[in-house]
Short mmCIF file of C-alpha atoms in Angstrom, two decimals:
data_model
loop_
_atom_site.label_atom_id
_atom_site.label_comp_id
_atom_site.label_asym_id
_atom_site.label_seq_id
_atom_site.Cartn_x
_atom_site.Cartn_y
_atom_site.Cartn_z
CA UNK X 1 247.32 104.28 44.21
CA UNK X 2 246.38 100.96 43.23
CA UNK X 3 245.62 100.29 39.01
CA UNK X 4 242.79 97.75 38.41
CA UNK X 5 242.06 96.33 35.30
CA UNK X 6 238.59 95.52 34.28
CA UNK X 7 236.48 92.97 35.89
CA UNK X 8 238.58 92.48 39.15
CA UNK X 9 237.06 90.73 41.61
CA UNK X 10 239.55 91.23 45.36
CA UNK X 11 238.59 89.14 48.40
CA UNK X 12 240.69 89.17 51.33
CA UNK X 13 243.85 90.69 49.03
CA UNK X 14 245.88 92.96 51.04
CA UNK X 15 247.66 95.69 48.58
CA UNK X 16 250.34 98.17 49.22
CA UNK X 17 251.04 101.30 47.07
CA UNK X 18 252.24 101.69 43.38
CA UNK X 19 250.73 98.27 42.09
CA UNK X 20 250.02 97.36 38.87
CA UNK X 21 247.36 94.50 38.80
CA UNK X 22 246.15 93.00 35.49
CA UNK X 23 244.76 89.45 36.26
CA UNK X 24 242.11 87.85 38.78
CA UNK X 25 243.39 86.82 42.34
CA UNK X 26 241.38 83.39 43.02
CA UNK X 27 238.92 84.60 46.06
CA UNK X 28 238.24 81.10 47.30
CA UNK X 29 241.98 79.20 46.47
CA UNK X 30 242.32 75.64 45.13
CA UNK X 31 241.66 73.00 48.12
CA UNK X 32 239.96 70.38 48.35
CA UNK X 33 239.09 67.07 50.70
CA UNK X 34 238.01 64.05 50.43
CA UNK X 35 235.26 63.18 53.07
CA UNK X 36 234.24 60.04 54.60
CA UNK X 37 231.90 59.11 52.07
CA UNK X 38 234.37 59.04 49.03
CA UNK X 39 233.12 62.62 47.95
CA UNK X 40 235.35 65.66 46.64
CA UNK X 41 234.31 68.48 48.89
CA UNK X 42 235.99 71.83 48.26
CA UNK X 43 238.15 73.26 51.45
CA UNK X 44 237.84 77.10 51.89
CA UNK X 45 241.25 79.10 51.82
CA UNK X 46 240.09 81.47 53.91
CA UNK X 47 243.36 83.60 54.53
CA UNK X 48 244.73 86.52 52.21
CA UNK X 49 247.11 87.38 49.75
CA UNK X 50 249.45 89.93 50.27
CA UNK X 51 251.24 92.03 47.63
CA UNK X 52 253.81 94.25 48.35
CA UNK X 53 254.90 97.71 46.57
CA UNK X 54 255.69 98.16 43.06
CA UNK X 55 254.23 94.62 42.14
CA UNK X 56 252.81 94.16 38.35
CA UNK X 57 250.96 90.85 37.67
CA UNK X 58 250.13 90.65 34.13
CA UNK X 59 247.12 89.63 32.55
CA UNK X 60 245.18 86.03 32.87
CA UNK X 61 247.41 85.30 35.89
CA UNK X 62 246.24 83.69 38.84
CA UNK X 63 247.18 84.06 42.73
CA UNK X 64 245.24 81.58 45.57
CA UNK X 65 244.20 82.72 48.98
CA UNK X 66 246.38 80.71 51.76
CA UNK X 67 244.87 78.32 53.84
CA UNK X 68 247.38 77.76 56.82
CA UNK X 69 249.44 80.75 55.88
CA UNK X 70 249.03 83.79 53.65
CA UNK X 71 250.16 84.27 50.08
CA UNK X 72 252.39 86.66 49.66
CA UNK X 73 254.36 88.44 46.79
CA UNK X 74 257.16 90.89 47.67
CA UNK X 75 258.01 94.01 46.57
CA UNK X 76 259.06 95.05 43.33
CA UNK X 77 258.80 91.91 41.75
CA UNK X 78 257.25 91.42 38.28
CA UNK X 79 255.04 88.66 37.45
CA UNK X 80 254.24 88.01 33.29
CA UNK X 81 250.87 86.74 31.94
CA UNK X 82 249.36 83.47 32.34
CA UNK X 83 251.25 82.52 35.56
CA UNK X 84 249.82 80.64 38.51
CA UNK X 85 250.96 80.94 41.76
CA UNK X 86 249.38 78.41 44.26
CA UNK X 87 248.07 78.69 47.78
CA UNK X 88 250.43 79.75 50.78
CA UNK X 89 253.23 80.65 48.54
CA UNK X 90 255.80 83.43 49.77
CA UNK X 91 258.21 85.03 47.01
CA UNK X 92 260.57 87.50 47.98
CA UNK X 93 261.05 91.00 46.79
CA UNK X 94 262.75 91.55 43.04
CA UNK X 95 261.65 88.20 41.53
CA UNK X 96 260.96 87.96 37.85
CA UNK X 97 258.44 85.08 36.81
CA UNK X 98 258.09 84.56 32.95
CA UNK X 99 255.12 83.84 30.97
CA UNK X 100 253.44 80.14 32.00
CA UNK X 101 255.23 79.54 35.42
CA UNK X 102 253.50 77.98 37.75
CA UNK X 103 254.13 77.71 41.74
CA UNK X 104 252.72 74.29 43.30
CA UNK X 105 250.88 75.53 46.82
CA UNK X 106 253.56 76.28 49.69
CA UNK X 107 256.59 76.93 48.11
CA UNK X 108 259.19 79.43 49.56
CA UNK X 109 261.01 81.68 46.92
CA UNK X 110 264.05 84.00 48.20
CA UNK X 111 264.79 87.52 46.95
CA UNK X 112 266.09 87.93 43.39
CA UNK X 113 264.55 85.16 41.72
CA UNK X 114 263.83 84.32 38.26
CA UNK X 115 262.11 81.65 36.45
CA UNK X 116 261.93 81.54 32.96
CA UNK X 117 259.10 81.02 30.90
CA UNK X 118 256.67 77.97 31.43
CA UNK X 119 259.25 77.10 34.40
CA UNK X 120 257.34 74.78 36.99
CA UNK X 121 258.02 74.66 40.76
CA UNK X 122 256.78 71.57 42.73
CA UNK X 123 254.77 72.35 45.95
CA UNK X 124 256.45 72.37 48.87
CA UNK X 125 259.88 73.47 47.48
CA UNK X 126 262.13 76.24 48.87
CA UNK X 127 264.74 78.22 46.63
CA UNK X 128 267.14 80.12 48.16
CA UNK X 129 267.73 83.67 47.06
CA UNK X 130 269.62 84.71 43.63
CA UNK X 131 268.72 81.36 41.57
CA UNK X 132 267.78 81.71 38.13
CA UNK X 133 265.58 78.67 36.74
CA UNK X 134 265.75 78.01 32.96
CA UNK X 135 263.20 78.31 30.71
CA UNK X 136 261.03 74.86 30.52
CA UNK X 137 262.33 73.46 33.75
CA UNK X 138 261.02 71.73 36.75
CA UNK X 139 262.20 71.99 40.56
CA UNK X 140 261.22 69.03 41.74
CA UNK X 141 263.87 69.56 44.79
CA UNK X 142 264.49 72.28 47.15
CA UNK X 143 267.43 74.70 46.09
CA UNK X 144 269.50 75.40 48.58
CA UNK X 145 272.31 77.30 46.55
CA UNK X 146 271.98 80.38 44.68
CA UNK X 147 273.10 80.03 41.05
CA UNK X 148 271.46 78.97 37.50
CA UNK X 149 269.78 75.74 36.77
CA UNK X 150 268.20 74.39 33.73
CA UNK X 151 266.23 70.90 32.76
CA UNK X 152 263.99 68.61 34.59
CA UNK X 153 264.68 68.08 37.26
CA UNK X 154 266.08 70.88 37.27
CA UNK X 155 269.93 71.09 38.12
CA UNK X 156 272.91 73.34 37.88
CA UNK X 157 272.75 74.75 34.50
CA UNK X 158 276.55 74.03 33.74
CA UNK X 159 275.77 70.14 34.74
CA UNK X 160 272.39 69.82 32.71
CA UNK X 161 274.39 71.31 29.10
CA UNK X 162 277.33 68.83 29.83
CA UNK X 163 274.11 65.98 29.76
CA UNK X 164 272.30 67.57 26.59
CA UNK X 165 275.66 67.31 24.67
CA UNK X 166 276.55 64.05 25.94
CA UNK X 167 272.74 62.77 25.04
CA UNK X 168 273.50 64.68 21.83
CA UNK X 169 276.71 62.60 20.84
CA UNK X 170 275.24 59.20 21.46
CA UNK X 171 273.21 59.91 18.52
CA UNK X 172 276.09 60.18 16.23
CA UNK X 173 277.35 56.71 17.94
CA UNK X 174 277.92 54.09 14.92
CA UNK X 175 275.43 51.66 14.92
CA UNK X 176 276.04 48.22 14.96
#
């Protein structure tokens, strides 16, 4: 049994059972090309999106179409409202993404994942499972270890407070 809210438009969207959808999936994806005469001309993403079982994607949310590979969400995992998730993306099953994320095109997100609210991933990146992203960070790199990480660019969470309190004492440095 698949839940639609109002005004969904699927193209190409692949669903499995027990889904909760409240937000758009893009049907033609974000590409485009420049041709030879200077002009923008849009490039179809002509493959699908695939959302596994138990999925909820919350309202004013947006999912592309791939365009070399399909998109694809695993199961169980809970996306808030107002997130984007960009073309050829694959996230693993139990992942959590909070309000405002967005996903640059053809990242790679393991199992267990969660990214805070308006966390941003770069395209291109991979994060290995079990990695928990901070609230108001950016992966700029790929992740290759599971653990928490905080700041931009984002690093180990344990690294990025010993920075904010060191940035936070050379304001009470005497000044000279």
């Amino acid at each position: 049994m698949h839940k639609l809210g109002p005004m969904h438009t699927l193209v190409r969207v692949q669903l499995w059972d027990l889904m909760l959808l409240l937000a758009p999936l893009r049907p033609s994806g974000f590409g485009f090309l420049v041709d030879e005469t200077g002009q923008m001309v849009k490039k179809p993403q002509t493959l699908q999106v695939k959302i596994g079982d138990h999925v909820e994607i919350g309202a004013n949310s947006c999912i592309d179409r791939g365009s070399w590979r399909d998109t694809v969400i695993g199961d169980h995992t809970k996306i808030d409202n107002q997130v984007q998730i960009g073309h050829n993306v694959v996230i693993g099953k139990c992942c959590m993404l909070c309000g405002q994320v967005g996903i640059g095109g053809s990242c790679m997100l393991g199992d267990y994942i969660l990214l805070g609210g308006k966390a941003g991933v770069a395209d291109h990146i991979s994060i290995v499972s079990k990695v928990r992203i901070a609230a108001m960070s950016g992966v700029t790199s790929n992740i290759m270890e599971p653990g928490d990480y905080a700041g931009f660019p984002a690093v180990h969470a344990q690294e990025w407070r010993k920075s904010a309190i060191t940035i936070r004492k050379l304001g009470k440095l005497p000044s000279f």
